[in-house]
Amino acid sequence: MKQLLVFFLLIFSQSSLMSQTKAKLIYVGDPMCSWCYGIADELTKTVESLGADTDLQLIMGGLRPYNTETMKDLGDFLKEHWDHVNQASGQPFNYGILQDHSFVYDTEPPSRAVLVVRKLKPEQELAFFKSIQTAFYKDNKNTNKVETYLELAKEFGIDEAAFKQAFESAEMKAAVRADFQEAANLGIRSFPSLVLQKGEEYFLVANGYAPSEKVVKAVRSILTEN
């Protein structure tokens, strides 16, 4: 029995050491950031290519949280950016939402919705993040309405009542503010950004749109150093 206990303690110690030293790919973005939408497919390829070599962590960066500007204020500015993203990535855009001059471009609600999924169904966080992007950019859903997220939650097999309760809670409102602060603490000011954490060191591997091949090459180079 004593030998068996020593064996399990050894395995546990090795497992703990591995979990502590495993590199983490940190994705800092915002569901309503157009370049984050542009890089969505490349990010998926990156995660799939790296496989078990890295863990993935999402941080909501806070593009325009608590913003009160409408499409009347931002429409022309956003259209120019969306055109650039479309040309670079091929991602489809529906420009109809730009004509809704009453729509308030506040990125806090969609960011908070992502955190609700992080809490209720964490394995689907990235997929839900991407579903919000599609709902806004392709389907022109109103991201200020909880009903938009309830439709998505249903598709992901998440209880709608539980989602709504969490979405409207003080806990999630505080949690999303904490994400915004964490992004600021990392020194991230523009999105999307990809940061590799290796031990106690942090490496910026992409800032803005970047093809998967470039990101994977940069990550593997850092992982194989020393």
PDB file of C-alpha atoms in Angstrom, residues 31-116:
ATOM      1  CA  PRO A  31     -16.841  39.954 -30.334  1.00  0.00           C
ATOM      2  CA  MET A  32     -17.613  43.206 -32.189  1.00  0.00           C
ATOM      3  CA  CYS A  33     -14.050  43.907 -33.306  1.00  0.00           C
ATOM      4  CA  SER A  34     -14.104  43.591 -37.106  1.00  0.00           C
ATOM      5  CA  TRP A  35     -10.521  42.355 -37.354  1.00  0.00           C
ATOM      6  CA  CYS A  36     -11.314  39.744 -34.682  1.00  0.00           C
ATOM      7  CA  TYR A  37     -14.111  38.578 -36.983  1.00  0.00           C
ATOM      8  CA  GLY A  38     -11.653  38.602 -39.863  1.00  0.00           C
ATOM      9  CA  ILE A  39      -9.160  36.398 -38.049  1.00  0.00           C
ATOM     10  CA  ALA A  40     -11.782  33.960 -36.728  1.00  0.00           C
ATOM     11  CA  ASP A  41     -11.051  31.133 -39.168  1.00  0.00           C
ATOM     12  CA  GLU A  42      -7.295  31.637 -38.870  1.00  0.00           C
ATOM     13  CA  LEU A  43      -7.574  31.457 -35.084  1.00  0.00           C
ATOM     14  CA  THR A  44      -9.437  28.164 -35.328  1.00  0.00           C
ATOM     15  CA  LYS A  45      -6.702  26.783 -37.601  1.00  0.00           C
ATOM     16  CA  THR A  46      -4.060  28.001 -35.155  1.00  0.00           C
ATOM     17  CA  VAL A  47      -5.701  26.287 -32.188  1.00  0.00           C
ATOM     18  CA  GLU A  48      -6.142  23.070 -34.151  1.00  0.00           C
ATOM     19  CA  SER A  49      -2.546  23.117 -35.410  1.00  0.00           C
ATOM     20  CA  LEU A  50      -1.055  23.659 -31.964  1.00  0.00           C
ATOM     21  CA  GLY A  51      -3.259  20.947 -30.494  1.00  0.00           C
ATOM     22  CA  ALA A  52      -2.189  19.818 -27.041  1.00  0.00           C
ATOM     23  CA  ASP A  53       0.991  21.907 -27.106  1.00  0.00           C
ATOM     24  CA  THR A  54      -0.826  24.915 -25.659  1.00  0.00           C
ATOM     25  CA  ASP A  55      -3.926  25.746 -23.681  1.00  0.00           C
ATOM     26  CA  LEU A  56      -6.198  28.504 -24.966  1.00  0.00           C
ATOM     27  CA  GLN A  57      -7.422  31.400 -22.854  1.00  0.00           C
ATOM     28  CA  LEU A  58      -9.807  34.077 -24.089  1.00  0.00           C
ATOM     29  CA  ILE A  59      -9.749  37.570 -22.616  1.00  0.00           C
ATOM     30  CA  MET A  60     -12.368  40.127 -23.575  1.00  0.00           C
ATOM     31  CA  GLY A  61     -10.349  43.211 -24.427  1.00  0.00           C
ATOM     32  CA  GLY A  62     -13.107  45.799 -24.390  1.00  0.00           C
ATOM     33  CA  LEU A  63     -13.201  47.545 -27.764  1.00  0.00           C
ATOM     34  CA  ARG A  64     -15.890  50.127 -26.974  1.00  0.00           C
ATOM     35  CA  PRO A  65     -17.524  48.997 -23.723  1.00  0.00           C
ATOM     36  CA  TYR A  66     -20.228  51.215 -22.247  1.00  0.00           C
ATOM     37  CA  ASN A  67     -20.098  53.288 -25.428  1.00  0.00           C
ATOM     38  CA  THR A  68     -23.099  55.483 -26.251  1.00  0.00           C
ATOM     39  CA  GLU A  69     -22.285  56.313 -29.881  1.00  0.00           C
ATOM     40  CA  THR A  70     -24.739  55.099 -32.521  1.00  0.00           C
ATOM     41  CA  MET A  71     -24.376  53.962 -36.103  1.00  0.00           C
ATOM     42  CA  LYS A  72     -25.230  57.511 -37.075  1.00  0.00           C
ATOM     43  CA  ASP A  73     -21.959  58.523 -35.398  1.00  0.00           C
ATOM     44  CA  LEU A  74     -19.817  55.564 -36.443  1.00  0.00           C
ATOM     45  CA  GLY A  75     -21.364  54.159 -39.627  1.00  0.00           C
ATOM     46  CA  ASP A  76     -18.921  55.647 -42.159  1.00  0.00           C
ATOM     47  CA  PHE A  77     -15.920  54.855 -39.969  1.00  0.00           C
ATOM     48  CA  LEU A  78     -16.995  51.234 -39.482  1.00  0.00           C
ATOM     49  CA  LYS A  79     -17.809  50.664 -43.155  1.00  0.00           C
ATOM     50  CA  GLU A  80     -14.272  51.619 -44.130  1.00  0.00           C
ATOM     51  CA  HIS A  81     -12.849  49.136 -41.632  1.00  0.00           C
ATOM     52  CA  TRP A  82     -15.269  46.404 -42.652  1.00  0.00           C
ATOM     53  CA  ASP A  83     -14.261  46.827 -46.301  1.00  0.00           C
ATOM     54  CA  HIS A  84     -10.595  46.313 -45.363  1.00  0.00           C
ATOM     55  CA  VAL A  85     -11.403  43.217 -43.299  1.00  0.00           C
ATOM     56  CA  ASN A  86     -13.521  41.736 -46.068  1.00  0.00           C
ATOM     57  CA  GLN A  87     -10.752  42.246 -48.609  1.00  0.00           C
ATOM     58  CA  ALA A  88      -8.091  40.733 -46.340  1.00  0.00           C
ATOM     59  CA  SER A  89     -10.037  37.773 -44.967  1.00  0.00           C
ATOM     60  CA  GLY A  90     -12.989  37.120 -47.261  1.00  0.00           C
ATOM     61  CA  GLN A  91     -15.358  37.156 -44.298  1.00  0.00           C
ATOM     62  CA  PRO A  92     -18.912  38.146 -45.322  1.00  0.00           C
ATOM     63  CA  PHE A  93     -20.421  41.389 -44.053  1.00  0.00           C
ATOM     64  CA  ASN A  94     -24.000  42.600 -44.034  1.00  0.00           C
ATOM     65  CA  TYR A  95     -23.870  46.398 -44.113  1.00  0.00           C
ATOM     66  CA  GLY A  96     -27.550  46.845 -43.318  1.00  0.00           C
ATOM     67  CA  ILE A  97     -26.919  47.377 -39.609  1.00  0.00           C
ATOM     68  CA  LEU A  98     -24.953  50.518 -40.457  1.00  0.00           C
ATOM     69  CA  GLN A  99     -28.205  52.132 -41.595  1.00  0.00           C
ATOM     70  CA  ASP A 100     -29.826  51.588 -38.208  1.00  0.00           C
ATOM     71  CA  HIS A 101     -28.914  54.970 -36.756  1.00  0.00           C
ATOM     72  CA  SER A 102     -30.532  54.093 -33.433  1.00  0.00           C
ATOM     73  CA  PHE A 103     -28.230  51.114 -32.830  1.00  0.00           C
ATOM     74  CA  VAL A 104     -25.814  51.822 -29.956  1.00  0.00           C
ATOM     75  CA  TYR A 105     -22.354  50.402 -30.596  1.00  0.00           C
ATOM     76  CA  ASP A 106     -21.662  49.101 -27.087  1.00  0.00           C
ATOM     77  CA  THR A 107     -19.341  46.072 -26.961  1.00  0.00           C
ATOM     78  CA  GLU A 108     -19.902  45.279 -23.281  1.00  0.00           C
ATOM     79  CA  PRO A 109     -23.081  43.136 -23.703  1.00  0.00           C
ATOM     80  CA  PRO A 110     -21.565  40.680 -26.231  1.00  0.00           C
ATOM     81  CA  SER A 111     -18.393  40.426 -24.172  1.00  0.00           C
ATOM     82  CA  ARG A 112     -20.479  39.675 -21.094  1.00  0.00           C
ATOM     83  CA  ALA A 113     -22.411  37.023 -23.024  1.00  0.00           C
ATOM     84  CA  VAL A 114     -19.138  35.237 -23.787  1.00  0.00           C
ATOM     85  CA  LEU A 115     -18.298  35.203 -20.087  1.00  0.00           C
ATOM     86  CA  VAL A 116     -21.687  33.676 -19.302  1.00  0.00           C
TER      87      VAL A 116
END
